[in-house]
mmCIF file of N, CA, C and O in Angstrom:
data_model
loop_
_atom_site.group_PDB
_atom_site.id
_atom_site.type_symbol
_atom_site.label_atom_id
_atom_site.label_comp_id
_atom_site.label_asym_id
_atom_site.label_seq_id
_atom_site.Cartn_x
_atom_site.Cartn_y
_atom_site.Cartn_z
ATOM 1 N N MET R 1 11.906 -34.832 -24.970
ATOM 2 C CA MET R 1 11.229 -35.111 -24.583
ATOM 3 C C MET R 1 10.401 -35.400 -26.541
ATOM 4 O O MET R 1 10.437 -33.901 -26.948
ATOM 5 N N ASN R 2 9.045 -36.351 -26.082
ATOM 6 C CA ASN R 2 8.737 -36.772 -27.570
ATOM 7 C C ASN R 2 7.803 -35.928 -28.528
ATOM 8 O O ASN R 2 7.006 -35.355 -26.885
ATOM 9 N N LYS R 3 8.544 -35.327 -29.524
ATOM 10 C CA LYS R 3 7.239 -33.733 -29.951
ATOM 11 C C LYS R 3 5.779 -34.241 -29.550
ATOM 12 O O LYS R 3 5.125 -33.483 -29.310
ATOM 13 N N HIS R 4 4.875 -35.405 -29.724
ATOM 14 C CA HIS R 4 3.599 -35.826 -29.046
ATOM 15 C C HIS R 4 3.382 -35.228 -27.569
ATOM 16 O O HIS R 4 2.228 -35.097 -27.833
ATOM 17 N N PHE R 5 4.230 -35.296 -26.832
ATOM 18 C CA PHE R 5 3.790 -35.582 -25.435
ATOM 19 C C PHE R 5 4.088 -34.102 -25.713
ATOM 20 O O PHE R 5 3.339 -33.543 -23.787
ATOM 21 N N GLU R 6 4.777 -33.666 -25.752
ATOM 22 C CA GLU R 6 4.870 -31.972 -25.817
ATOM 23 C C GLU R 6 3.472 -30.921 -26.280
ATOM 24 O O GLU R 6 3.364 -30.752 -25.977
ATOM 25 N N ASP R 7 3.410 -32.024 -27.818
ATOM 26 C CA ASP R 7 2.563 -30.876 -28.018
ATOM 27 C C ASP R 7 1.195 -31.224 -27.196
ATOM 28 O O ASP R 7 -0.097 -30.907 -26.804
ATOM 29 N N ALA R 8 0.759 -33.134 -26.465
ATOM 30 C CA ALA R 8 -0.337 -34.349 -25.813
ATOM 31 C C ALA R 8 0.348 -32.351 -24.558
ATOM 32 O O ALA R 8 -1.028 -32.181 -23.592
ATOM 33 N N ARG R 9 0.739 -32.465 -24.401
ATOM 34 C CA ARG R 9 1.005 -31.474 -22.724
ATOM 35 C C ARG R 9 0.419 -30.061 -22.852
ATOM 36 O O ARG R 9 0.180 -29.062 -22.291
ATOM 37 N N TYR R 10 0.549 -29.395 -23.946
ATOM 38 C CA TYR R 10 0.198 -28.003 -24.688
ATOM 39 C C TYR R 10 -1.512 -28.111 -24.057
ATOM 40 O O TYR R 10 -1.369 -27.222 -23.374
ATOM 41 N N TYR R 11 -2.151 -29.249 -24.937
ATOM 42 C CA TYR R 11 -3.441 -29.011 -25.465
ATOM 43 C C TYR R 11 -4.098 -29.267 -23.420
ATOM 44 O O TYR R 11 -5.555 -28.999 -23.596
ATOM 45 N N LEU R 12 -3.146 -29.981 -22.809
ATOM 46 C CA LEU R 12 -3.762 -29.954 -21.863
ATOM 47 C C LEU R 12 -3.605 -29.711 -20.377
ATOM 48 O O LEU R 12 -4.693 -29.225 -19.808
ATOM 49 N N LYS R 13 -2.838 -28.239 -20.954
ATOM 50 C CA LYS R 13 -2.930 -27.255 -19.986
ATOM 51 C C LYS R 13 -3.678 -25.697 -20.994
ATOM 52 O O LYS R 13 -4.891 -25.953 -19.953
ATOM 53 N N ARG R 14 -3.822 -26.429 -21.895
ATOM 54 C CA ARG R 14 -5.184 -25.032 -22.593
ATOM 55 C C ARG R 14 -6.472 -25.712 -22.051
ATOM 56 O O ARG R 14 -7.278 -24.495 -21.918
ATOM 57 N N ALA R 15 -6.379 -26.212 -22.485
ATOM 58 C CA ALA R 15 -8.109 -27.674 -21.476
ATOM 59 C C ALA R 15 -8.155 -26.966 -20.293
ATOM 60 O O ALA R 15 -9.229 -26.763 -19.595
ATOM 61 N N GLY R 16 -7.119 -27.101 -19.111
ATOM 62 C CA GLY R 16 -7.503 -26.653 -17.908
ATOM 63 C C GLY R 16 -7.988 -25.385 -17.805
ATOM 64 O O GLY R 16 -8.432 -25.323 -16.645
ATOM 65 N N GLU R 17 -6.593 -24.243 -18.391
ATOM 66 C CA GLU R 17 -7.121 -22.992 -18.274
ATOM 67 C C GLU R 17 -8.307 -23.085 -18.907
ATOM 68 O O GLU R 17 -9.128 -21.949 -18.372
ATOM 69 N N THR R 18 -8.805 -23.643 -19.477
ATOM 70 C CA THR R 18 -10.551 -22.758 -20.883
ATOM 71 C C THR R 18 -11.709 -23.642 -19.383
ATOM 72 O O THR R 18 -12.366 -22.322 -19.577
ATOM 73 N N ALA R 19 -11.152 -25.022 -19.155
ATOM 74 C CA ALA R 19 -12.547 -25.544 -17.825
ATOM 75 C C ALA R 19 -12.176 -24.697 -16.937
ATOM 76 O O ALA R 19 -13.349 -24.046 -16.458
ATOM 77 N N THR R 20 -11.143 -23.987 -15.996
ATOM 78 C CA THR R 20 -10.665 -22.882 -15.054
ATOM 79 C C THR R 20 -12.047 -21.756 -15.441
ATOM 80 O O THR R 20 -12.940 -20.778 -14.364
ATOM 81 N N LYS R 21 -11.247 -20.915 -16.687
ATOM 82 C CA LYS R 21 -12.089 -19.940 -16.989
ATOM 83 C C LYS R 21 -14.184 -20.691 -16.656
ATOM 84 O O LYS R 21 -14.685 -19.340 -16.622
ATOM 85 N N GLY R 22 -14.455 -20.967 -17.481
ATOM 86 C CA GLY R 22 -16.111 -21.525 -17.994
ATOM 87 C C GLY R 22 -16.463 -21.740 -16.832
ATOM 88 O O GLY R 22 -17.062 -21.467 -16.121
ATOM 89 N N VAL R 23 -15.171 -22.661 -15.608
ATOM 90 C CA VAL R 23 -16.541 -23.029 -14.062
ATOM 91 C C VAL R 23 -16.286 -21.349 -13.312
ATOM 92 O O VAL R 23 -17.512 -21.130 -13.063
ATOM 93 N N LYS R 24 -15.470 -20.572 -13.696
ATOM 94 C CA LYS R 24 -15.810 -19.384 -13.276
ATOM 95 C C LYS R 24 -16.746 -18.395 -13.668
ATOM 96 O O LYS R 24 -17.270 -17.709 -13.168
ATOM 97 N N GLU R 25 -16.990 -18.311 -14.499
ATOM 98 C CA GLU R 25 -17.781 -17.821 -15.849
ATOM 99 C C GLU R 25 -19.455 -18.431 -15.483
ATOM 100 O O GLU R 25 -20.574 -17.359 -15.076
ATOM 101 N N GLU R 26 -19.292 -19.795 -15.048
ATOM 102 C CA GLU R 26 -20.331 -20.495 -15.234
ATOM 103 C C GLU R 26 -21.190 -19.959 -13.021
ATOM 104 O O GLU R 26 -22.536 -19.808 -12.635
ATOM 105 N N LEU R 27 -19.877 -19.773 -12.764
ATOM 106 C CA LEU R 27 -20.001 -19.655 -11.033
ATOM 107 C C LEU R 27 -20.409 -18.471 -10.655
ATOM 108 O O LEU R 27 -20.708 -18.312 -9.509
ATOM 109 N N GLU R 28 -19.740 -17.770 -11.032
ATOM 110 C CA GLU R 28 -20.074 -16.268 -10.947
ATOM 111 C C GLU R 28 -20.826 -15.326 -10.621
ATOM 112 O O GLU R 28 -21.610 -15.056 -9.078
ATOM 113 N N PRO R 29 -23.225 -15.610 -11.412
ATOM 114 C CA PRO R 29 -23.754 -15.377 -10.720
ATOM 115 C C PRO R 29 -24.813 -16.066 -9.479
ATOM 116 O O PRO R 29 -24.487 -15.422 -8.496
ATOM 117 N N VAL R 30 -23.542 -16.375 -9.009
ATOM 118 C CA VAL R 30 -24.192 -17.926 -7.929
ATOM 119 C C VAL R 30 -23.456 -17.261 -6.759
ATOM 120 O O VAL R 30 -23.601 -16.988 -5.779
ATOM 121 N N GLU R 31 -22.139 -16.655 -7.113
ATOM 122 C CA GLU R 31 -21.370 -16.247 -5.900
ATOM 123 C C GLU R 31 -22.245 -14.922 -5.849
ATOM 124 O O GLU R 31 -22.035 -14.305 -4.635
ATOM 125 N N GLU R 32 -22.284 -13.711 -6.866
ATOM 126 C CA GLU R 32 -23.483 -13.438 -6.328
ATOM 127 C C GLU R 32 -24.091 -13.241 -5.795
ATOM 128 O O GLU R 32 -24.368 -12.001 -4.686
ATOM 129 N N GLN R 33 -25.271 -13.909 -6.259
ATOM 130 C CA GLN R 33 -26.928 -13.788 -5.349
ATOM 131 C C GLN R 33 -26.049 -14.478 -3.813
ATOM 132 O O GLN R 33 -26.763 -13.877 -2.493
ATOM 133 N N PHE R 34 -25.021 -15.164 -3.832
ATOM 134 C CA PHE R 34 -24.681 -15.509 -1.879
ATOM 135 C C PHE R 34 -23.792 -13.679 -1.483
ATOM 136 O O PHE R 34 -24.320 -14.058 -0.545
ATOM 137 N N ASN R 35 -23.086 -12.950 -2.006
ATOM 138 C CA ASN R 35 -22.819 -12.317 -1.760
ATOM 139 C C ASN R 35 -24.256 -11.065 -1.120
ATOM 140 O O ASN R 35 -23.931 -10.806 -0.371
ATOM 141 N N LYS R 36 -25.060 -11.409 -2.042
ATOM 142 C CA LYS R 36 -26.728 -10.212 -1.347
ATOM 143 C C LYS R 36 -26.634 -10.765 -0.533
ATOM 144 O O LYS R 36 -26.869 -10.368 0.227
ATOM 145 N N LEU R 37 -26.877 -11.600 -0.807
ATOM 146 C CA LEU R 37 -27.979 -12.496 0.495
ATOM 147 C C LEU R 37 -27.247 -12.726 1.661
ATOM 148 O O LEU R 37 -27.524 -12.449 2.926
ATOM 149 N N THR R 38 -26.125 -12.806 2.003
ATOM 150 C CA THR R 38 -25.179 -12.648 3.058
ATOM 151 C C THR R 38 -24.439 -11.020 3.424
ATOM 152 O O THR R 38 -23.407 -11.122 4.664
ATOM 153 N N GLY R 39 -24.507 -10.268 2.638
ATOM 154 C CA GLY R 39 -24.690 -8.500 3.186
ATOM 155 C C GLY R 39 -23.705 -8.023 1.854
ATOM 156 O O GLY R 39 -22.882 -7.601 2.820
ATOM 157 N N LYS R 40 -22.364 -9.645 1.533
ATOM 158 C CA LYS R 40 -20.681 -8.495 1.393
ATOM 159 C C LYS R 40 -21.402 -8.359 0.109
ATOM 160 O O LYS R 40 -21.393 -9.020 -0.487
ATOM 161 N N GLU R 41 -20.358 -6.832 0.290
ATOM 162 C CA GLU R 41 -20.845 -6.684 -1.503
ATOM 163 C C GLU R 41 -18.533 -7.047 -1.632
ATOM 164 O O GLU R 41 -18.065 -6.406 -0.840
ATOM 165 N N GLU R 42 -18.515 -5.923 -2.850
ATOM 166 C CA GLU R 42 -17.033 -6.339 -3.632
ATOM 167 C C GLU R 42 -17.135 -4.812 -2.942
ATOM 168 O O GLU R 42 -17.369 -3.513 -3.104
ATOM 169 N N GLU R 43 -15.606 -5.117 -2.740
ATOM 170 C CA GLU R 43 -15.146 -3.631 -2.039
ATOM 171 C C GLU R 43 -14.092 -2.966 -3.318
ATOM 172 O O GLU R 43 -14.862 -3.095 -4.549
ATOM 173 N N PRO R 44 -14.767 -1.970 -3.355
ATOM 174 C CA PRO R 44 -15.089 -0.850 -5.345
ATOM 175 C C PRO R 44 -13.288 -0.968 -5.813
ATOM 176 O O PRO R 44 -12.204 -0.960 -4.396
ATOM 177 N N GLU R 45 -13.441 -0.828 -6.802
ATOM 178 C CA GLU R 45 -12.109 -0.655 -7.174
ATOM 179 C C GLU R 45 -11.532 0.370 -6.752
ATOM 180 O O GLU R 45 -11.675 1.508 -7.226
ATOM 181 N N PRO R 46 -9.876 1.185 -6.447
ATOM 182 C CA PRO R 46 -9.446 1.879 -6.000
ATOM 183 C C PRO R 46 -9.470 2.552 -8.118
ATOM 184 O O PRO R 46 -9.359 2.135 -8.790
ATOM 185 N N GLY R 47 -10.229 4.356 -7.967
ATOM 186 C CA GLY R 47 -10.000 4.969 -9.095
ATOM 187 C C GLY R 47 -8.765 5.042 -9.729
ATOM 188 O O GLY R 47 -8.319 6.093 -8.533
ATOM 189 N N ARG R 48 -8.662 6.024 -10.560
ATOM 190 C CA ARG R 48 -7.261 6.817 -10.900
ATOM 191 C C ARG R 48 -7.184 7.479 -10.375
ATOM 192 O O ARG R 48 -5.807 7.539 -9.647
ATOM 193 N N LEU R 49 -7.945 8.685 -9.564
ATOM 194 C CA LEU R 49 -7.481 10.096 -8.330
ATOM 195 C C LEU R 49 -7.325 9.135 -7.633
ATOM 196 O O LEU R 49 -6.023 9.745 -7.100
ATOM 197 N N ASP R 50 -7.592 8.089 -6.814
ATOM 198 C CA ASP R 50 -7.436 7.267 -5.772
ATOM 199 C C ASP R 50 -5.607 6.835 -5.890
ATOM 200 O O ASP R 50 -4.716 7.076 -5.315
ATOM 201 N N THR R 51 -5.881 6.175 -6.699
ATOM 202 C CA THR R 51 -3.806 6.112 -7.219
ATOM 203 C C THR R 51 -3.440 7.365 -7.054
ATOM 204 O O THR R 51 -2.185 7.115 -6.027
ATOM 205 N N VAL R 52 -3.330 8.306 -7.829
ATOM 206 C CA VAL R 52 -2.407 9.177 -7.898
ATOM 207 C C VAL R 52 -2.171 10.084 -7.280
ATOM 208 O O VAL R 52 -1.150 10.141 -6.615
ATOM 209 N N ARG R 53 -3.547 10.312 -6.076
ATOM 210 C CA ARG R 53 -3.434 10.812 -4.630
ATOM 211 C C ARG R 53 -2.643 10.087 -3.480
ATOM 212 O O ARG R 53 -1.707 10.433 -3.310
ATOM 213 N N SER R 54 -2.571 8.697 -3.988
ATOM 214 C CA SER R 54 -2.189 8.181 -2.841
ATOM 215 C C SER R 54 -0.202 7.775 -3.169
ATOM 216 O O SER R 54 0.597 8.202 -2.448
ATOM 217 N N ASP R 55 -0.244 8.029 -4.349
ATOM 218 C CA ASP R 55 1.484 8.132 -5.827
ATOM 219 C C ASP R 55 1.873 9.584 -5.348
ATOM 220 O O ASP R 55 3.465 9.971 -5.174
ATOM 221 N N LEU R 56 0.529 10.450 -4.863
ATOM 222 C CA LEU R 56 1.240 12.064 -4.773
ATOM 223 C C LEU R 56 1.665 11.905 -3.790
ATOM 224 O O LEU R 56 2.857 12.730 -3.017
ATOM 225 N N LYS R 57 1.196 11.340 -2.034
ATOM 226 C CA LYS R 57 1.478 10.882 -1.196
ATOM 227 C C LYS R 57 3.062 10.799 -0.056
ATOM 228 O O LYS R 57 3.560 11.510 -0.026
ATOM 229 N N GLU R 58 2.636 9.512 -1.506
ATOM 230 C CA GLU R 58 4.184 8.752 -1.771
ATOM 231 C C GLU R 58 5.661 9.984 -1.569
ATOM 232 O O GLU R 58 6.090 10.065 -1.039
ATOM 233 N N ILE R 59 5.174 10.814 -2.878
ATOM 234 C CA ILE R 59 6.472 11.076 -3.507
ATOM 235 C C ILE R 59 5.871 12.279 -2.350
ATOM 236 O O ILE R 59 7.733 12.721 -1.899
ATOM 237 N N GLN R 60 5.284 13.161 -1.731
ATOM 238 C CA GLN R 60 5.763 13.949 -0.901
ATOM 239 C C GLN R 60 6.537 14.091 0.563
ATOM 240 O O GLN R 60 6.724 14.365 0.480
ATOM 241 N N ASP R 61 5.813 12.392 1.549
ATOM 242 C CA ASP R 61 6.680 11.707 1.961
ATOM 243 C C ASP R 61 7.848 11.577 2.086
ATOM 244 O O ASP R 61 8.723 12.141 3.060
ATOM 245 N N LYS R 62 8.570 11.828 0.407
ATOM 246 C CA LYS R 62 9.982 11.006 0.317
ATOM 247 C C LYS R 62 10.273 12.423 0.390
ATOM 248 O O LYS R 62 11.933 12.399 1.102
ATOM 249 N N ALA R 63 10.136 13.174 -0.207
ATOM 250 C CA ALA R 63 11.038 15.184 -0.128
ATOM 251 C C ALA R 63 10.764 15.871 1.177
ATOM 252 O O ALA R 63 11.622 15.917 1.191
ATOM 253 N N GLU R 64 10.214 15.222 2.044
ATOM 254 C CA GLU R 64 10.142 15.996 3.094
ATOM 255 C C GLU R 64 11.160 15.446 4.297
ATOM 256 O O GLU R 64 11.491 16.308 5.322
ATOM 257 N N GLY R 65 11.374 13.916 3.245
ATOM 258 C CA GLY R 65 12.109 12.917 4.158
ATOM 259 C C GLY R 65 13.938 13.414 3.991
ATOM 260 O O GLY R 65 14.457 13.462 4.869
ATOM 261 N N GLU R 66 13.423 13.299 2.792
ATOM 262 C CA GLU R 66 15.113 14.193 2.161
ATOM 263 C C GLU R 66 15.848 15.860 2.755
ATOM 264 O O GLU R 66 16.502 15.884 2.365
ATOM 265 N N ALA R 67 14.075 16.624 2.643
ATOM 266 C CA ALA R 67 14.592 18.007 2.585
ATOM 267 C C ALA R 67 14.902 18.267 4.290
ATOM 268 O O ALA R 67 15.756 18.544 4.572
ATOM 269 N N LYS R 68 14.941 17.445 4.694
ATOM 270 C CA LYS R 68 14.834 17.688 6.724
ATOM 271 C C LYS R 68 16.788 16.881 6.740
ATOM 272 O O LYS R 68 17.316 17.171 7.424
ATOM 273 N N GLU R 69 16.740 15.767 5.968
ATOM 274 C CA GLU R 69 17.661 15.696 6.044
ATOM 275 C C GLU R 69 18.973 16.007 5.143
ATOM 276 O O GLU R 69 20.278 16.781 6.201
ATOM 277 N N ALA R 70 18.818 17.032 4.099
ATOM 278 C CA ALA R 70 19.555 17.975 4.206
ATOM 279 C C ALA R 70 19.314 19.624 4.829
ATOM 280 O O ALA R 70 20.745 19.826 4.838
ATOM 281 N N ILE R 71 18.626 19.460 5.296
ATOM 282 C CA ILE R 71 18.850 20.870 6.520
ATOM 283 C C ILE R 71 19.313 19.795 7.812
ATOM 284 O O ILE R 71 20.250 20.643 8.200
ATOM 285 N N GLY R 72 19.782 19.487 7.584
ATOM 286 C CA GLY R 72 19.884 18.322 9.256
ATOM 287 C C GLY R 72 21.396 18.333 8.926
ATOM 288 O O GLY R 72 22.851 19.055 9.889
ATOM 289 N N ASN R 73 21.412 18.004 7.574
ATOM 290 C CA ASN R 73 23.207 18.227 6.922
ATOM 291 C C ASN R 73 23.458 19.470 6.832
ATOM 292 O O ASN R 73 25.139 19.550 6.890
ATOM 293 N N ALA R 74 22.946 20.129 6.263
ATOM 294 C CA ALA R 74 23.787 21.912 6.372
ATOM 295 C C ALA R 74 23.907 22.108 7.574
ATOM 296 O O ALA R 74 24.640 22.672 7.691
ATOM 297 N N ARG R 75 23.396 21.834 8.626
ATOM 298 C CA ARG R 75 23.254 22.318 10.038
ATOM 299 C C ARG R 75 24.838 21.868 10.266
ATOM 300 O O ARG R 75 25.669 22.600 11.380
ATOM 301 N N LYS R 76 24.830 20.679 10.001
ATOM 302 C CA LYS R 76 26.045 20.190 11.035
ATOM 303 C C LYS R 76 27.688 20.394 10.601
ATOM 304 O O LYS R 76 28.668 21.061 10.579
ATOM 305 N N ARG R 77 27.381 20.911 8.706
ATOM 306 C CA ARG R 77 28.685 21.803 8.138
ATOM 307 C C ARG R 77 28.822 22.978 8.619
ATOM 308 O O ARG R 77 29.953 23.571 9.090
ATOM 309 N N ILE R 78 27.649 23.991 9.457
ATOM 310 C CA ILE R 78 27.980 24.708 9.416
ATOM 311 C C ILE R 78 28.018 24.887 10.799
ATOM 312 O O ILE R 78 28.911 26.286 11.314
ATOM 313 N N ASP R 79 28.047 24.442 11.692
ATOM 314 C CA ASP R 79 28.161 23.883 12.971
ATOM 315 C C ASP R 79 30.153 23.915 13.245
ATOM 316 O O ASP R 79 30.297 24.057 14.081
ATOM 317 N N ALA R 80 30.125 22.740 11.976
ATOM 318 C CA ALA R 80 31.900 22.523 11.993
ATOM 319 C C ALA R 80 32.147 23.727 11.387
ATOM 320 O O ALA R 80 33.594 23.771 11.135
ATOM 321 N N TYR R 81 31.756 24.361 10.763
ATOM 322 C CA TYR R 81 32.574 25.930 10.006
ATOM 323 C C TYR R 81 33.177 26.206 11.316
ATOM 324 O O TYR R 81 34.004 26.769 10.843
ATOM 325 N N ARG R 82 32.141 26.370 11.985
ATOM 326 C CA ARG R 82 32.019 27.989 13.118
ATOM 327 C C ARG R 82 32.678 27.314 13.581
ATOM 328 O O ARG R 82 33.740 27.934 14.586
ATOM 329 N N ASN R 83 32.900 26.279 14.118
ATOM 330 C CA ASN R 83 33.653 25.550 15.673
ATOM 331 C C ASN R 83 35.302 25.547 14.374
ATOM 332 O O ASN R 83 36.110 25.254 14.910
#
């Protein structure tokens, strides 16, 4: 592709991205006012503590599952050894 076309495509892409950011920034107060009037509030982002708690819960569940599996395998080995 011709270098001039590549340059033009690049600058058109940048112009589109910049225009998108500008429109979002201009409409942000309108969106906030609309949400306030309709009673819709933004969901708060999960805090760091909530993220850590959910990660710990996942780790705990995984550990419990692995422990139950290990106990089951140990019981099978003991039964096999006894018989």
